Short mmCIF file of C-alpha atoms in Angstrom, two decimals:
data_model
loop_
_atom_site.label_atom_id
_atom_site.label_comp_id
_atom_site.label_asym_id
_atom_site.label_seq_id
_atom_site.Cartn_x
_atom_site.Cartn_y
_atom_site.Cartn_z
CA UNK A 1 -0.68 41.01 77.23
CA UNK A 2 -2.85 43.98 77.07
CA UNK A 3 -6.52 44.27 78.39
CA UNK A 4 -7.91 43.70 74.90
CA UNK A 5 -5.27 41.14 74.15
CA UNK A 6 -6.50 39.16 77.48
CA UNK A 7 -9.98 39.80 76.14
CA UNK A 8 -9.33 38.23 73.04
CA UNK A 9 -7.27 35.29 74.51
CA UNK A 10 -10.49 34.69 76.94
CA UNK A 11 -12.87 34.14 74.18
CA UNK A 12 -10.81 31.10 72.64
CA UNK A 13 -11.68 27.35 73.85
CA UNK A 14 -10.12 25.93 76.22
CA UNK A 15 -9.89 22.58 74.40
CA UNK A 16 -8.87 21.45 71.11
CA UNK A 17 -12.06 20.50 69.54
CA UNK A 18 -11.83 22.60 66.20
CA UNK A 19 -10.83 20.08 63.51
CA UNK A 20 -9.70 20.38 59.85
CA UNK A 21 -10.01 17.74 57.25
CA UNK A 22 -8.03 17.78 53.94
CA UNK A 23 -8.28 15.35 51.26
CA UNK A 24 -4.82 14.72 49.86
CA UNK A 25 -3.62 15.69 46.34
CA UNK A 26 -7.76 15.42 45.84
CA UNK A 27 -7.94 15.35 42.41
CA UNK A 28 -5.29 13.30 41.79
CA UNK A 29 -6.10 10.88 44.00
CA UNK A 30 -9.62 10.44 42.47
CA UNK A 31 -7.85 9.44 39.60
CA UNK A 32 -5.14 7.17 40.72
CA UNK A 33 -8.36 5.40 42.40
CA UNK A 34 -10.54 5.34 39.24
CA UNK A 35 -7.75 4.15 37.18
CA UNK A 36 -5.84 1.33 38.68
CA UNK A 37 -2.70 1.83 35.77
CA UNK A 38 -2.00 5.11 37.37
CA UNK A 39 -1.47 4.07 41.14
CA UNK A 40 1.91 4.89 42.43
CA UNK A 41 2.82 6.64 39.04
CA UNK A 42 2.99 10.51 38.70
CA UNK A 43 -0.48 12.40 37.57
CA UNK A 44 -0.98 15.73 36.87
CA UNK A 45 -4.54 16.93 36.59
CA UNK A 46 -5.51 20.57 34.88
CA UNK A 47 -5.20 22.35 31.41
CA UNK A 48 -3.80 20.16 29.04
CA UNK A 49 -3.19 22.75 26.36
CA UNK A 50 -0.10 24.58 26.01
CA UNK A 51 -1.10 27.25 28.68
CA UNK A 52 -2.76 24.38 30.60
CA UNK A 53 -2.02 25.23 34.29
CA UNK A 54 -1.95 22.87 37.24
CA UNK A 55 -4.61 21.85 39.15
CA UNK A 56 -3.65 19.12 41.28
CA UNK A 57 -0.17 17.06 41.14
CA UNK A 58 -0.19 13.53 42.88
CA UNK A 59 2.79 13.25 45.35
CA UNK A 60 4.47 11.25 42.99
CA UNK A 61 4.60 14.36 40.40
CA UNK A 62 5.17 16.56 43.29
CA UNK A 63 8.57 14.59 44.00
CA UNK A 64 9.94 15.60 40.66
CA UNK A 65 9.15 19.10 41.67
CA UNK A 66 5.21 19.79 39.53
CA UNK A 67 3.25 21.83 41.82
CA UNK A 68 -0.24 23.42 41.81
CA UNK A 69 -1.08 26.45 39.76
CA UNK A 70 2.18 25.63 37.65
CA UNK A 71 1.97 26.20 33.86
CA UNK A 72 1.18 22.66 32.66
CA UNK A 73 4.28 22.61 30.33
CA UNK A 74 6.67 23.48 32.84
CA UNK A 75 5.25 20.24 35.47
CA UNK A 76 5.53 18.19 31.86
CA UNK A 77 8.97 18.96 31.49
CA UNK A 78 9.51 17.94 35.04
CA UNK A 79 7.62 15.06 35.48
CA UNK A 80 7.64 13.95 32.09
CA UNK A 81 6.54 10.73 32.93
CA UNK A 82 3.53 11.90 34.54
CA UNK A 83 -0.13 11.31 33.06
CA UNK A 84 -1.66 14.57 32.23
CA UNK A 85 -5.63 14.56 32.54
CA UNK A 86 -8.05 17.39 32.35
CA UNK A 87 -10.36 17.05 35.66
CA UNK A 88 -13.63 15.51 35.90
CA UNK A 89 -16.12 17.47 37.97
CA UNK A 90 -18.63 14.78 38.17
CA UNK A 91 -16.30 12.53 39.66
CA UNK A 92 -14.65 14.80 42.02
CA UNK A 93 -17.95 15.82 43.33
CA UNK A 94 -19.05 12.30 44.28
CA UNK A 95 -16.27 11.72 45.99
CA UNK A 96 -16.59 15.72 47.93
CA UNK A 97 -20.26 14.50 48.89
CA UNK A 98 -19.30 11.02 50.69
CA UNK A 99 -16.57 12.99 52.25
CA UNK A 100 -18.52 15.17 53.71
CA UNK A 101 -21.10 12.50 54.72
CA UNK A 102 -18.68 11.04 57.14
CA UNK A 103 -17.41 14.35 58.74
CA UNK A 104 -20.66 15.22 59.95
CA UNK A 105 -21.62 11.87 61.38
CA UNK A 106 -18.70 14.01 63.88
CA UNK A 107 -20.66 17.02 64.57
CA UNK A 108 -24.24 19.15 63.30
CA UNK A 109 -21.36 21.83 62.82
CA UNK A 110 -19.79 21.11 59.27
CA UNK A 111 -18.11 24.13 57.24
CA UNK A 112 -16.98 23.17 53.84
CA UNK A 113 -14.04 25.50 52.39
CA UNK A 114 -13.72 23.88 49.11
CA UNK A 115 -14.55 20.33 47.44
CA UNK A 116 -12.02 18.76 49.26
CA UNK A 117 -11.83 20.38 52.87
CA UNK A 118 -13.94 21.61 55.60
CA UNK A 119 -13.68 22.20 59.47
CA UNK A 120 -15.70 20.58 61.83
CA UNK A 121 -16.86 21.84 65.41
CA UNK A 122 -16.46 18.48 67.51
CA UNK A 123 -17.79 21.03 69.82
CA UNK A 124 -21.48 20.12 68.67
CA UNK A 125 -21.22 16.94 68.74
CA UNK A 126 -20.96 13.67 70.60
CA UNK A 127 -16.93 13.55 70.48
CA UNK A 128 -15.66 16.66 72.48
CA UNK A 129 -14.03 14.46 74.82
CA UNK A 130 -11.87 12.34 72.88
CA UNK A 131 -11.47 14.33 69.54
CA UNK A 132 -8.48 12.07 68.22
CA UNK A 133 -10.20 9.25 68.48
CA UNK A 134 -13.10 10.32 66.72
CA UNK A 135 -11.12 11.69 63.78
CA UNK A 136 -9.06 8.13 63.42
CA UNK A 137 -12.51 6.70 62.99
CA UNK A 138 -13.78 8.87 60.43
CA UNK A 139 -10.63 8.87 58.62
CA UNK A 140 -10.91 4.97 58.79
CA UNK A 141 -14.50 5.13 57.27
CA UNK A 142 -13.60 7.63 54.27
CA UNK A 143 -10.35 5.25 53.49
CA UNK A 144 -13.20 2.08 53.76
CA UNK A 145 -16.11 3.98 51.83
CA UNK A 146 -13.73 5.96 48.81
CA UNK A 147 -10.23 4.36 49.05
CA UNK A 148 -9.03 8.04 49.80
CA UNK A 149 -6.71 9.11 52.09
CA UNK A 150 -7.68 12.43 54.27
CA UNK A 151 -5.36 14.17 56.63
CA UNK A 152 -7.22 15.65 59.63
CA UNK A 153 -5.45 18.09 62.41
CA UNK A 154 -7.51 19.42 65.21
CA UNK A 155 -7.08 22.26 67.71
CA UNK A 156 -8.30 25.03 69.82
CA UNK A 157 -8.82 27.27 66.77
CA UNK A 158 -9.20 26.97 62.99
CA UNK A 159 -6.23 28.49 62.82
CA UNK A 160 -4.11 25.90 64.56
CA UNK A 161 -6.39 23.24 63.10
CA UNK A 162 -5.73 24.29 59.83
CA UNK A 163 -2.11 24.37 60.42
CA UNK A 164 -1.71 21.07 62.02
CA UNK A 165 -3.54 19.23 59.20
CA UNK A 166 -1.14 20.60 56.68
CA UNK A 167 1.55 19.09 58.94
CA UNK A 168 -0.13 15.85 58.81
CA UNK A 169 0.24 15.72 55.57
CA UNK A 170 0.27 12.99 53.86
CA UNK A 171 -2.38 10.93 55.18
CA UNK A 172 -1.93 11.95 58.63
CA UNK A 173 -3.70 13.33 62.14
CA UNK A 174 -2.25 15.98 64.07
CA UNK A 175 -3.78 16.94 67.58
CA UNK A 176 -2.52 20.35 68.93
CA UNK A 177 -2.59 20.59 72.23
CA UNK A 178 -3.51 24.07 74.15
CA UNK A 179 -0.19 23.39 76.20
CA UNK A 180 1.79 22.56 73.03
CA UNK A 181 0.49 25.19 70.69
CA UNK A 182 3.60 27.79 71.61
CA UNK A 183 6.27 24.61 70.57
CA UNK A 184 3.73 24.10 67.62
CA UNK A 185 3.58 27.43 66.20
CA UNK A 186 6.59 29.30 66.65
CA UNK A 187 9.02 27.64 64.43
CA UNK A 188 6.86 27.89 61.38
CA UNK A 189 7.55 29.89 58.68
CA UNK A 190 5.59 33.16 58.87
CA UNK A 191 3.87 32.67 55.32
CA UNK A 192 1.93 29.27 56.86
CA UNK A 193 -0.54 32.19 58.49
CA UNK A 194 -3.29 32.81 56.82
CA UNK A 195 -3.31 36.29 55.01
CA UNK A 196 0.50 36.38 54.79
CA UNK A 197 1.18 36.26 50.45
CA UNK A 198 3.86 37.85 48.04
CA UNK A 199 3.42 41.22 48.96
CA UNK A 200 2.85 40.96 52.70
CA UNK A 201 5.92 38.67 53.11
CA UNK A 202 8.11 40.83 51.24
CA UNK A 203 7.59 43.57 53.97
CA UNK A 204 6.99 41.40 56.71
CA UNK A 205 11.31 40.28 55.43
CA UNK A 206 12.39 43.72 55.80
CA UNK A 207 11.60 43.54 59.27
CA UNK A 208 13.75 40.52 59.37
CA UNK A 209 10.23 38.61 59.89
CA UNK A 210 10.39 34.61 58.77
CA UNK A 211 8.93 32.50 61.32
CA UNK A 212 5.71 32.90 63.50
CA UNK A 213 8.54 33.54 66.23
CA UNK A 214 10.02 36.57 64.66
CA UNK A 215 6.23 37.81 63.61
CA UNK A 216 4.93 37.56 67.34
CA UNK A 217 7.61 39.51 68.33
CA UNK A 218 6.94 42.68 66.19
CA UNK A 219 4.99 45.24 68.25
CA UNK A 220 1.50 45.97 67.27
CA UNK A 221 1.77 49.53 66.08
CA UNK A 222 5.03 48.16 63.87
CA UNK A 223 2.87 45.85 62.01
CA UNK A 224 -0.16 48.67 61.21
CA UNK A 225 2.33 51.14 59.92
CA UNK A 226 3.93 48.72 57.45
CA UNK A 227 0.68 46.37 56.20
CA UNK A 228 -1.64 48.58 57.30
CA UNK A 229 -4.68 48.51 60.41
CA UNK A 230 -6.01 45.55 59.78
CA UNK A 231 -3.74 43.36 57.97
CA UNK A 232 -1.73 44.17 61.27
CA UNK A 233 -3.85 43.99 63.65
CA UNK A 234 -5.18 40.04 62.32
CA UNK A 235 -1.38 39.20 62.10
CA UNK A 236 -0.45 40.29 65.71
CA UNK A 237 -3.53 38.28 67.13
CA UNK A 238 -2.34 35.06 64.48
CA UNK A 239 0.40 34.90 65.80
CA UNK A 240 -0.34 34.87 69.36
CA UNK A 241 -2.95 32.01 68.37
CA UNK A 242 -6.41 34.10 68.89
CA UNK A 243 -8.35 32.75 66.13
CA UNK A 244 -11.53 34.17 66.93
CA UNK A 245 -13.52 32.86 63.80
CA UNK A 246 -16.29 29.82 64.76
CA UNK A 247 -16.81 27.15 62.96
CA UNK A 248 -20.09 27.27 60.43
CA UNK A 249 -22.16 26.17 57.38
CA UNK A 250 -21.11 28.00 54.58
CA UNK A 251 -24.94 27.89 52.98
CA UNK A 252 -25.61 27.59 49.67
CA UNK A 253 -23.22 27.64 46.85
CA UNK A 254 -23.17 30.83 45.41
CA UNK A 255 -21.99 29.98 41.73
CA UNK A 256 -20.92 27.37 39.18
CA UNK A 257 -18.98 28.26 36.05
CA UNK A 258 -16.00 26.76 33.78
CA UNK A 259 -13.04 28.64 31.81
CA UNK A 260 -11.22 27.73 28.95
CA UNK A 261 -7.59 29.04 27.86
CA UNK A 262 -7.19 28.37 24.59
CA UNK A 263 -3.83 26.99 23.04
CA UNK A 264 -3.70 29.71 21.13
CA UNK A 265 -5.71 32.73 20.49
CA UNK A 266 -8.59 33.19 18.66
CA UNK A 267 -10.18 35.40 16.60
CA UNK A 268 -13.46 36.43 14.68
CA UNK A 269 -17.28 36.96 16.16
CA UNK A 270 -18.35 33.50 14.74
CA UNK A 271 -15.26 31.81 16.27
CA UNK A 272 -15.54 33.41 19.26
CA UNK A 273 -19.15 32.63 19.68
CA UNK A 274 -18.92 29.07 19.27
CA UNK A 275 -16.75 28.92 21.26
CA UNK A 276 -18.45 30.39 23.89
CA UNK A 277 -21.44 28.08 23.87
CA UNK A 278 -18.85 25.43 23.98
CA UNK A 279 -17.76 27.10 27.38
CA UNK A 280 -21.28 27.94 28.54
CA UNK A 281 -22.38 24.03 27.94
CA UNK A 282 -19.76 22.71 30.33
CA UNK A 283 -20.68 25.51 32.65
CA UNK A 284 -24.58 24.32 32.02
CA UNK A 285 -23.54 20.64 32.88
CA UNK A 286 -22.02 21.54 36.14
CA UNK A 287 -25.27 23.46 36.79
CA UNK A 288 -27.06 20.71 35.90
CA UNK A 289 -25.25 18.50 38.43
CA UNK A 290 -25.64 21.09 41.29
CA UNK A 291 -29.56 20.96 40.51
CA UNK A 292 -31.57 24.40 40.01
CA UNK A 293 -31.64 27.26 38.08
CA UNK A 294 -29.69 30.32 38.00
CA UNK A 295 -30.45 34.01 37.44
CA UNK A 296 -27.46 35.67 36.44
CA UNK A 297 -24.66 34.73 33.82
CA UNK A 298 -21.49 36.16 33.57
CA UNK A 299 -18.80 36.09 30.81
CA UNK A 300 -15.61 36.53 31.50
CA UNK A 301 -12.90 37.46 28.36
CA UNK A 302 -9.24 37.66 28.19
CA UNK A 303 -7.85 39.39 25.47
CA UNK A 304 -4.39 38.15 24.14
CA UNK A 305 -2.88 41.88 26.27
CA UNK A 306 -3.86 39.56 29.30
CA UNK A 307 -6.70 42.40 29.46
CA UNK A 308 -9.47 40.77 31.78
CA UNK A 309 -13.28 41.80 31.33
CA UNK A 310 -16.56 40.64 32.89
CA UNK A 311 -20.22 41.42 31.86
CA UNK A 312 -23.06 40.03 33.68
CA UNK A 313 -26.69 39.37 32.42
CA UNK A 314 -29.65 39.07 34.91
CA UNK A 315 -33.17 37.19 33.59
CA UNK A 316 -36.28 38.34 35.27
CA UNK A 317 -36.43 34.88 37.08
CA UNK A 318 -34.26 31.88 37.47
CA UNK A 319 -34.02 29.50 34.85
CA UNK A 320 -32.70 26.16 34.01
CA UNK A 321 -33.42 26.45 30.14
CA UNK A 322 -29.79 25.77 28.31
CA UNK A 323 -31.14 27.80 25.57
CA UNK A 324 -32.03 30.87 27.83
CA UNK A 325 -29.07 30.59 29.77
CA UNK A 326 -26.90 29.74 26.33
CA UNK A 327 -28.28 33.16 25.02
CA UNK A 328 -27.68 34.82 28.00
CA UNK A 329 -24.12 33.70 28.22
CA UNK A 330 -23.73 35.07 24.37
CA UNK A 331 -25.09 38.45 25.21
CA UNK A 332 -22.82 38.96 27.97
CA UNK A 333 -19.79 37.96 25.95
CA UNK A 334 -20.93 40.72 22.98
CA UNK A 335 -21.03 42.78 26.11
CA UNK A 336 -17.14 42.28 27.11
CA UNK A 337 -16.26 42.63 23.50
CA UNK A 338 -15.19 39.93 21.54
CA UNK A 339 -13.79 41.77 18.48
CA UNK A 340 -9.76 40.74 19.76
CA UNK A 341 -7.98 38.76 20.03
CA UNK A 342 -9.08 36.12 22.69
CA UNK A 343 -6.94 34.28 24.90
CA UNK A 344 -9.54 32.87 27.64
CA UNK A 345 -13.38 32.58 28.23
CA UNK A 346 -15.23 32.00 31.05
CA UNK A 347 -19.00 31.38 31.81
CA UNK A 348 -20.60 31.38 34.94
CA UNK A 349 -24.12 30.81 36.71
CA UNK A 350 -24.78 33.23 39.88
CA UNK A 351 -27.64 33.91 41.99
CA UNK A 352 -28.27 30.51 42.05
CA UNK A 353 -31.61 28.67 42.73
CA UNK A 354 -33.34 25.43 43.18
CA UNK A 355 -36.34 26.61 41.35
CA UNK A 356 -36.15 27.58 38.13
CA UNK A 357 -38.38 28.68 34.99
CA UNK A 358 -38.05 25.72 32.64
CA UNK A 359 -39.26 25.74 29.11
CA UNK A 360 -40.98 22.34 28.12
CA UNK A 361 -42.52 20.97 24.78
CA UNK A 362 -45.33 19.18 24.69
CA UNK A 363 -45.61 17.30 21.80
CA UNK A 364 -46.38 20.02 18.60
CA UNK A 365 -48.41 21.86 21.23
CA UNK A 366 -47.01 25.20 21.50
CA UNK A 367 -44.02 25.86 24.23
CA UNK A 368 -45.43 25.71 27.63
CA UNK A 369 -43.74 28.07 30.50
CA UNK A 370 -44.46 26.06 34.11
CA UNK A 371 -42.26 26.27 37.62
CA UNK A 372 -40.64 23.29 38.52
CA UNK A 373 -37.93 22.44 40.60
CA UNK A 374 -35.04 21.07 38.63
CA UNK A 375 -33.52 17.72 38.71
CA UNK A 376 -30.35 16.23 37.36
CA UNK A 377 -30.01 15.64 33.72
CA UNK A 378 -29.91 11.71 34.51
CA UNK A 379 -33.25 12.14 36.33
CA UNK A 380 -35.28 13.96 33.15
CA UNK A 381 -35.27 10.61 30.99
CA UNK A 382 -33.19 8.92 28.17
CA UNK A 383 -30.27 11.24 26.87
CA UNK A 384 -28.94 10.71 23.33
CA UNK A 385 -25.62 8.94 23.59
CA UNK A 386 -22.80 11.28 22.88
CA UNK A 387 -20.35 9.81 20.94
CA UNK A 388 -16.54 10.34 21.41
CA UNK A 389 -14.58 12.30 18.59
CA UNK A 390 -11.65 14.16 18.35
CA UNK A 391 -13.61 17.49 19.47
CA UNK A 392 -14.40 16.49 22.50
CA UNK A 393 -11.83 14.19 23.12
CA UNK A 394 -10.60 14.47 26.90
CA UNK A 395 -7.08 12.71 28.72
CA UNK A 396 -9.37 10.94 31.61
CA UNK A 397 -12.53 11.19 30.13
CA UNK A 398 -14.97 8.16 30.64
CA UNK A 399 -15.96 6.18 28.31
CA UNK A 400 -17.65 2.56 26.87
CA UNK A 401 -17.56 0.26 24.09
CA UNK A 402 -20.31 -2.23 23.90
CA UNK A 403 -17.54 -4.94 23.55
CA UNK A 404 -14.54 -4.01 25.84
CA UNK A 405 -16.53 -2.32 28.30
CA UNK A 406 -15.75 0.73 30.64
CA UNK A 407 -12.72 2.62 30.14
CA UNK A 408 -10.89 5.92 29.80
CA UNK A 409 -9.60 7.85 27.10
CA UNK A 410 -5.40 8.67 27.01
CA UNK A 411 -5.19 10.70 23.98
CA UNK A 412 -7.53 10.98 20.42
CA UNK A 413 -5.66 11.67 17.27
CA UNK A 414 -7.95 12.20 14.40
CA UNK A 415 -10.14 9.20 14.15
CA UNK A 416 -8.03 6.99 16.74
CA UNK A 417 -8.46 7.11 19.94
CA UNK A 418 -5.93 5.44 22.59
CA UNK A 419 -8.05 3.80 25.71
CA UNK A 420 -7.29 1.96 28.64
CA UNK A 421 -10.38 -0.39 29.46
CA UNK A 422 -10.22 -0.57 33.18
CA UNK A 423 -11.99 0.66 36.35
CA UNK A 424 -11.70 0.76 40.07
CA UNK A 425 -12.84 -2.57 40.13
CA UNK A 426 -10.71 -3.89 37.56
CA UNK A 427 -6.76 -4.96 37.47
CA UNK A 428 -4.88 -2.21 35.33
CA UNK A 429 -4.87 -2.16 31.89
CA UNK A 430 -2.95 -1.74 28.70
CA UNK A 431 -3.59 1.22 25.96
CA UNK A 432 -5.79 -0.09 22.99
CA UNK A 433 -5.94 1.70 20.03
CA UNK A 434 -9.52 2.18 18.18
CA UNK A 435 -10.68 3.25 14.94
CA UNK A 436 -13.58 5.49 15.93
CA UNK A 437 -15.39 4.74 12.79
CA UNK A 438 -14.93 1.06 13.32
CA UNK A 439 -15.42 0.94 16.65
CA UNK A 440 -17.29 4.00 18.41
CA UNK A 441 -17.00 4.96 21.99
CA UNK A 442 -19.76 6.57 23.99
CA UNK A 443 -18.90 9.74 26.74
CA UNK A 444 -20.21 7.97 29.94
CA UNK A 445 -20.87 9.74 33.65
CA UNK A 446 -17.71 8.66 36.13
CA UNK A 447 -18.36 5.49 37.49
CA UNK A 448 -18.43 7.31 41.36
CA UNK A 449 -20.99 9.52 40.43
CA UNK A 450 -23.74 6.22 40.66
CA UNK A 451 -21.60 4.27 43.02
CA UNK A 452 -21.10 7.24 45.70
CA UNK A 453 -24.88 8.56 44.86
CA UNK A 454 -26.25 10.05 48.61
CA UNK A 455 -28.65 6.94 48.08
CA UNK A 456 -26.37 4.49 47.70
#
């Protein structure tokens, strides 16, 4: 090594104490847990329109060959056994938040990357000393508390974490030693390093570059003049195992938003406008849920070209107000142009903030303008009950007849809708079909979100 290659070596721990915890097939598995007629079968969760695409395939699907961020139709036609649902948020999230819970019983050091992983520096916490142990035991306790299965690897940098917990997978824990890390690392394929896609590992080939082997072996100045300074620079040090990034909390979220490609395109300023507040009010529920107020709204539009165009609108002050932030989302859409044809729209909620200008009546009194902080919908009194028809008619969305009780909703055609009344409590279920005018079904929260509360 060279003196700044020692330098960089120095600075890494000597122990493996870095761990990475991913929640398999997430999505899917949230599902197959919720509905007990969909364990050990094949479920694909994303768009479930033509150009649906793939969110999340269980293992099952994934056997057949479905993968994630597959055009929906393509993982039908290969698992076509598998149920297709679109995801539920609200559900996912409770789930995300228990998860969590447990990994930093570990350590005061817990960086979420996404809803369903996060490191953890066992560093700062009680555990440095026997780091697989602890991670059996919290992968025990998420398996006891949400019937999930999470796949943990640990090592001396996120790097090597990250890498061993996708070789745990499924439902696994992989500790990489310091002395094993070489015997680890080397035979892996050189696109398993982060910051290696399409592009990179197309010129990474013509240097006859396919495992972490044949990249550590590439001189340093080779690897700046064909991906450039610092794509080359991050790669040699990768692949020597200097990971030099710590482990931290990410903060705050930054945004919360929802898209919609449509089956097919559509067309016309009043069309087009509806359906935006149809976009922005899934957007505003997932607001909602994160609790707060947000400042700036953003449209996104994609023309049926595949043209893609954003417009932002900024209020003077936070806000929780649907009908503010409904308008807002409107006026950036005009602002994209919405005269085309329109093949996707997308509204989200930025600069995001737990107080927020809202906008309450009192009584006929005029509108009042107060600061408040915001609290979930469920928390602001009695909501109407939102009846289930065929427009917003989900695969997987919860519902309940006053009868048959809690179930979920397989497909709606016109005024029938096909249900399975079951839960996670419940043995699994057959289909029913309803008349919806006979026998109405009201849009309920998941059952995790009040089981898996904080609270609870």
């Amino acid at each position: 090594m060279d003196p700044a290659e020692l330098a960089d070596a120095s600075r890494v721990r000597a122990r493996a104490t870095v761990l990475h915890a991913d929640a398999d097939s997430f999505f899917a598995a949230v599902e197959q847990r919720d509905k007990p007629s969909l364990r050990g079968k094949p479920v694909l969760v994303g768009g479930t329109g033509p150009r649906g695409v793939v969110s999340t395939a269980s293992y099952e699907a994934r056997q057949a060959g479905a993968r994630s961020a597959m055009p929906m139709s393509r993982a039908r036609r290969l698992a076509p056994a598998a149920a297709v649902l679109h995801p539920r948020f609200e559900a996912y999230a409770a789930y995300s938040r228990r998860i969590m819970a447990a990994l930093a019983t570990l350590s005061e050091l817990v960086e979420p990357i996404s809803i369903d992983e996060a490191f953890v520096d066992l560093e700062a916490g009680p555990h440095a000393a026997d780091p697989g142990g602890a991670a059996a035991a919290v992968r025990a306790r998420i398996r006891e508390e949400t019937g999930l299965a999470v796949s943990i690897g640990i090592g001396r940098t996120k790097l090597v974490a990250k890498l061993a917990s996708d070789a745990a997978k499924p439902d696994g824990l992989l500790v990489v030693e310091p002395a094993d890390e070489d015997d680890f690392l080397l035979p892996l394929p050189a696109r398993a390093v982060p910051g290696i896609g399409p592009a990179t590992q197309a010129a990474l080939e013509r240097l006859d570059v396919r495992t972490v082997a044949d990249l550590r072996r590439q001189p340093l100045d080779v690897l700046t003049m064909t991906i450039g300074e610092s794509a080359g620079t991050n790669l040699f040090r990768l692949a020597r195992g200097i990971d030099l990034r710590t482990v931290g909390p990410s903060g705050e979220r930054k945004s919360v938003g929802a898209e919609r490609t449509f089956a097919e395109d559509i067309f016309g300023r009043e069309t087009i406008a509806a359906a935006v507040d149809a976009v922005a009010d899934e957007a505003l529920r997932r607001l909602t849920a994160h609790g707060g107020g947000a400042r700036t709204v953003v449209a996104k539009v994609r023309f049926a070209d595949f043209t893609t165009v954003t417009r932002s609108v900024t209020l003077p002050q936070p806000s929780a107000e649907p009908a503010e932030l409904r308008a807002a989302a409107q006026q950036a859409a005009l602002a994209a142009g919405i005269s085309d044809s329109v093949r996707l729209l997308g509204v989200s909620f930025h600069n995001l903030s737990s107080h927020a200008q809202l906008t309450l009546p009192w009584d006929d009194a005029p509108v009042a303008e107060v600061t408040a902080l915001a609290e979930p919908v469920q928390n602001a009194g009695p909501a109407r009950p939102r009846l289930l028809d065929e427009h917003v008619a989900r695969p997987g969305l919860d519902v309940e007849h006053p009868q048959l009780g809690r179930g979920w909703v397989v497909h709606v055609r016109g005024r029938e809708a096909t249900v399975r009344f079951e839960t996670v409590d419940s043995p699994p279920a057959r289909s029913r079909v309803l008349d919806l005018d006979a026998d109405p079904l009201v849009v309920v929260h998941p059952l995790a979100a009040e089981r898996l509360a904080p609270d609870t």
